[in-house]
Amino acid sequence: MEFEPSKQCHLRQLQQLKKKLLALQQELEFRTEELQTSYCSLLQYQSLLEKQTSDLVLLHHHCKLKEDEVILYEEEMGNHNENTGEKLHLAQEQLALAGDKIVSLERSLSLYRDKYQTSLSNIELLECQVKMLEGELSGIVSQDPENKGDHSKVRIYTSSCMIQEHQETLKRLSEVWQKVSEQDDLIQELRNKLACSNALVLEREEALIKLQADFASYTATHRHPPSSSEDCEDIKKILKHLQEQKDSQCLHVEEYQNLVKDLRMELEAVSEQKKNIMKDMMKLELDLHGLREETSAHMERKDKEVVILQRRLQELQIQFTETQKLGLKKDKLLQEKDEMLHELEKELAQVQNSLMKKEMELEKQQRMTTELELTIQEVKQDKSRAECGTLRAEIQKLKDSLEETQQQQKLAAQQAAQYKEEILLAKNNLEDAQRKLQSYTFLEKQKTETIQELQRELQKLQKDSLIAGEELAPNRKRIEELTSELSEARRKLEISEKEKRQFQKTTAEQDMKLNELLEHLKILQHQQREQASAKTSLTEELQEVTRLLEEKREQLKKSKEQEKLLELELETFQQEEKKKEKMTKESLRMLEEENENVKAQLMQCSTQLDSSLSKQNASQQVIQELNNELVLQKEALESLQIQLDKAVQKEKQYIQTMVSKEAYEELSRKSAACQDDLTQTLEKLNHTTSETKSLHRSLAQAQERKVQLEDEIIAYEERMKKLNMELKKLQGFQQQSELEVHAFDKKLEEMSNQVLQWQKQHQSDLKMLAAKEEQLRAFQEEMTALKENLLADEKEPCCLPQRSAPKESCRIRRENDQIMSNMEQWAKEQNHLHNVMVHLQQENKKLKTEIEEKKLKTGHPRLYTKALGPSKTEPIQKGKVCATLGWRGTAQDMSQRMDITKFVGIPHCSEQVDTFC
């Protein structure tokens, strides 16, 4: 009976621990829900990033295509330059004058290439800025719903601000991902701790069950109070130990609660950051479409500019090849001049070598003379003075000759020094001469060694002369040989003087050449000055080019505004096309009627022409007949005049002869009748001439009318041809548009069918989730009922039989096992549902990418937007798809997501978040 309150305390503590564990589990579920919402938002953000990366890949692909086209153009230019090489040889004379300009053009070419590279880099920067601007525009549109249509106002923001904000968003994303990873680590640690605590709780429950069994057996065997106090003390110690463990567990639970609170705060901050990021990304999506169109127009303009620059490059390359050829010629001339200089230097070195050799020979001769003098002095002492006198005379002569030769050598040395100084001033190539001098010094050393050997020989000769004083004949012969050697030395000196003169001539020629080189250098300096002036002119041209570039930039801005107007005009033009089709049909009908009328008029004109021709022929016949009649009448008149003359003569004769009056009257009547006939014939002639004139006029008018009608017929035929061509073009455009519309309708039907299937699957998944929620609620109700039963069992009096306790514990254990198995099954089902949802999202992404690729392939986004309806941009379509799937951006949907994601397994969420981080 004493153990019953302690047992109740243990049970209460266990119930408290279970409650705390349930609270912790609920908090963990809530945290998992929040993590799943963040996971969904991260998936959406990842899809947006994938779209942006695909757009970037496409833009890079376009840039690579443009670069390949430029390389092809350059290769074609190289082939063209090879083909035009023969023509350039003929134009080299004219291009010699333009050499200075070509150097400047080469520099301008390098500048243009640098500008082209900078333009490519600027294009990439502009693409980045465009994306940033899209993000900012979408953000502004989402914040200010009243200003949804005023996209043009938002474009005023500078690119630097956009870049900074984009960097801030990236930093936020990195911070969020770091926090998410940290939270995942904390959650894993908490899970591990919970697992440990659950294991400890199970162990302690087993220990309690064992204690209860022991206590029941003890009470059964020992109904009387314990006799020994030692057992009581042991039990008290065990209870104290259990209480200490419970206190430590309570502290751990409090720590876990604090950690859970901190996690909640961090998750709230992360969710707010994610909401802001999602808003920013929605802002980015809104103006992507318009900015893509602007970039496409900008790229087209850049392509046009690239074509112009390529033409300029072709011209510059032609000029560059010409300058290269001129430079090669100049290099050849310089090489020839360098070779001439090297040859002159070699000649100078040879002359110096010859001079040095001659000087060495003179020194040898001087030494020989000194040696001879010594020998002669020694011989004088031994021999007769007479012979010595002769020898002295000869020696003096030799001395005089030697002095003369020395003076000549000094003069030659002075001249050589002067020449050396002049050569040193002209060229600074003494290093080679010094090397050669070193070799000469080596030779001199060898010569000194030979001189020493000669001195030794002289000493030997002196000894021999002392021994053989009588042998003077060979000495005389030796003197004669020396004199012959002196004569040879003089000859050599004369030869050396001649060589010096030749050397002077060569040096003079070299001086002339040096002067020519100096003049050439002056000419080159003058050319350099001209090149400097050309550089200044090129700098001015560059400034003008920069101004033109600024003007082009302004024109680009204007062209952007014009593009907007053109878009409106395109819409109006497409409306007008339909009107034009109707008008063309009506005009065709009118033209057909006009053709019929013209044909009728042509028939009438042809009939009139035929009738007029027949009339003309008839009139010509009548004119011929009248002419014949006129001839006959003229003949008759002539005959009548003759008759009149005869009658007059007869009258005169009758008057003279006094013929009767009756005959005279008859003749007068006949003359009057003849005159009447003449007047009538004249009137007929006048009438016929007037008729012929009128017929000629009518013929001329008919011919003019015929020419006019023929011209009109030709004009009508040309107009009909043009109209037929326009009709064919319009029909072709209509057929293309109809085919595109049919294809797009088919795609829309397929998409709608897929969307309906997804909706059905989604509804079925929602039904499954609702059923699972009901099962969860039922499990929770069962848990609450079990807790109530446990509390009721604890509150019951202790008079119940003690054997019922193990049965209840076994029943509770079985119920707990069933609950755990049900929870495991539920987790598996939730994992399956999560995988299905991920598969659906992947299919949705694939379909979106396919639609975007097809739009890019067709290259007519406007037609698609018009075929779809009033949607202006792509994000709105995305919103429609999301609306069909049930993913609406409202608070209710977020709550639904929270309800849906309650059932997703915790480990899967953490693993997926780790993969994204």
PDB file of C-alpha atoms in Angstrom, residues 768-784 819 822-823 826-827 902-903:
ATOM      1  CA  MET A 768      -6.735  10.686 -50.656  1.00  0.00           C
ATOM      2  CA  LEU A 769      -5.254  13.371 -48.457  1.00  0.00           C
ATOM      3  CA  ALA A 770      -8.671  14.178 -47.024  1.00  0.00           C
ATOM      4  CA  ALA A 771      -9.172  10.492 -46.269  1.00  0.00           C
ATOM      5  CA  LYS A 772      -5.756  10.385 -44.629  1.00  0.00           C
ATOM      6  CA  GLU A 773      -6.656  13.467 -42.594  1.00  0.00           C
ATOM      7  CA  GLU A 774      -9.814  11.745 -41.431  1.00  0.00           C
ATOM      8  CA  GLN A 775      -7.746   8.703 -40.511  1.00  0.00           C
ATOM      9  CA  LEU A 776      -5.358  10.939 -38.608  1.00  0.00           C
ATOM     10  CA  ARG A 777      -8.195  12.591 -36.781  1.00  0.00           C
ATOM     11  CA  ALA A 778      -9.569   9.166 -35.930  1.00  0.00           C
ATOM     12  CA  PHE A 779      -6.118   8.138 -34.684  1.00  0.00           C
ATOM     13  CA  GLN A 780      -5.910  11.336 -32.641  1.00  0.00           C
ATOM     14  CA  GLU A 781      -9.353  10.691 -31.185  1.00  0.00           C
ATOM     15  CA  GLU A 782      -8.274   7.148 -30.334  1.00  0.00           C
ATOM     16  CA  MET A 783      -5.143   8.543 -28.711  1.00  0.00           C
ATOM     17  CA  THR A 784      -7.187  11.000 -26.670  1.00  0.00           C
ATOM     18  CA  ILE A 819      -0.607   3.103 -33.721  1.00  0.00           C
ATOM     19  CA  ASN A 822      -0.481   2.754 -38.758  1.00  0.00           C
ATOM     20  CA  MET A 823       1.751   5.822 -38.613  1.00  0.00           C
ATOM     21  CA  TRP A 826       0.634   6.560 -43.371  1.00  0.00           C
ATOM     22  CA  ALA A 827       4.202   7.909 -43.785  1.00  0.00           C
ATOM     23  CA  LYS A 902       1.383  17.810 -43.245  1.00  0.00           C
ATOM     24  CA  PHE A 903       1.433  14.286 -44.550  1.00  0.00           C
TER      25      PHE A 903
END
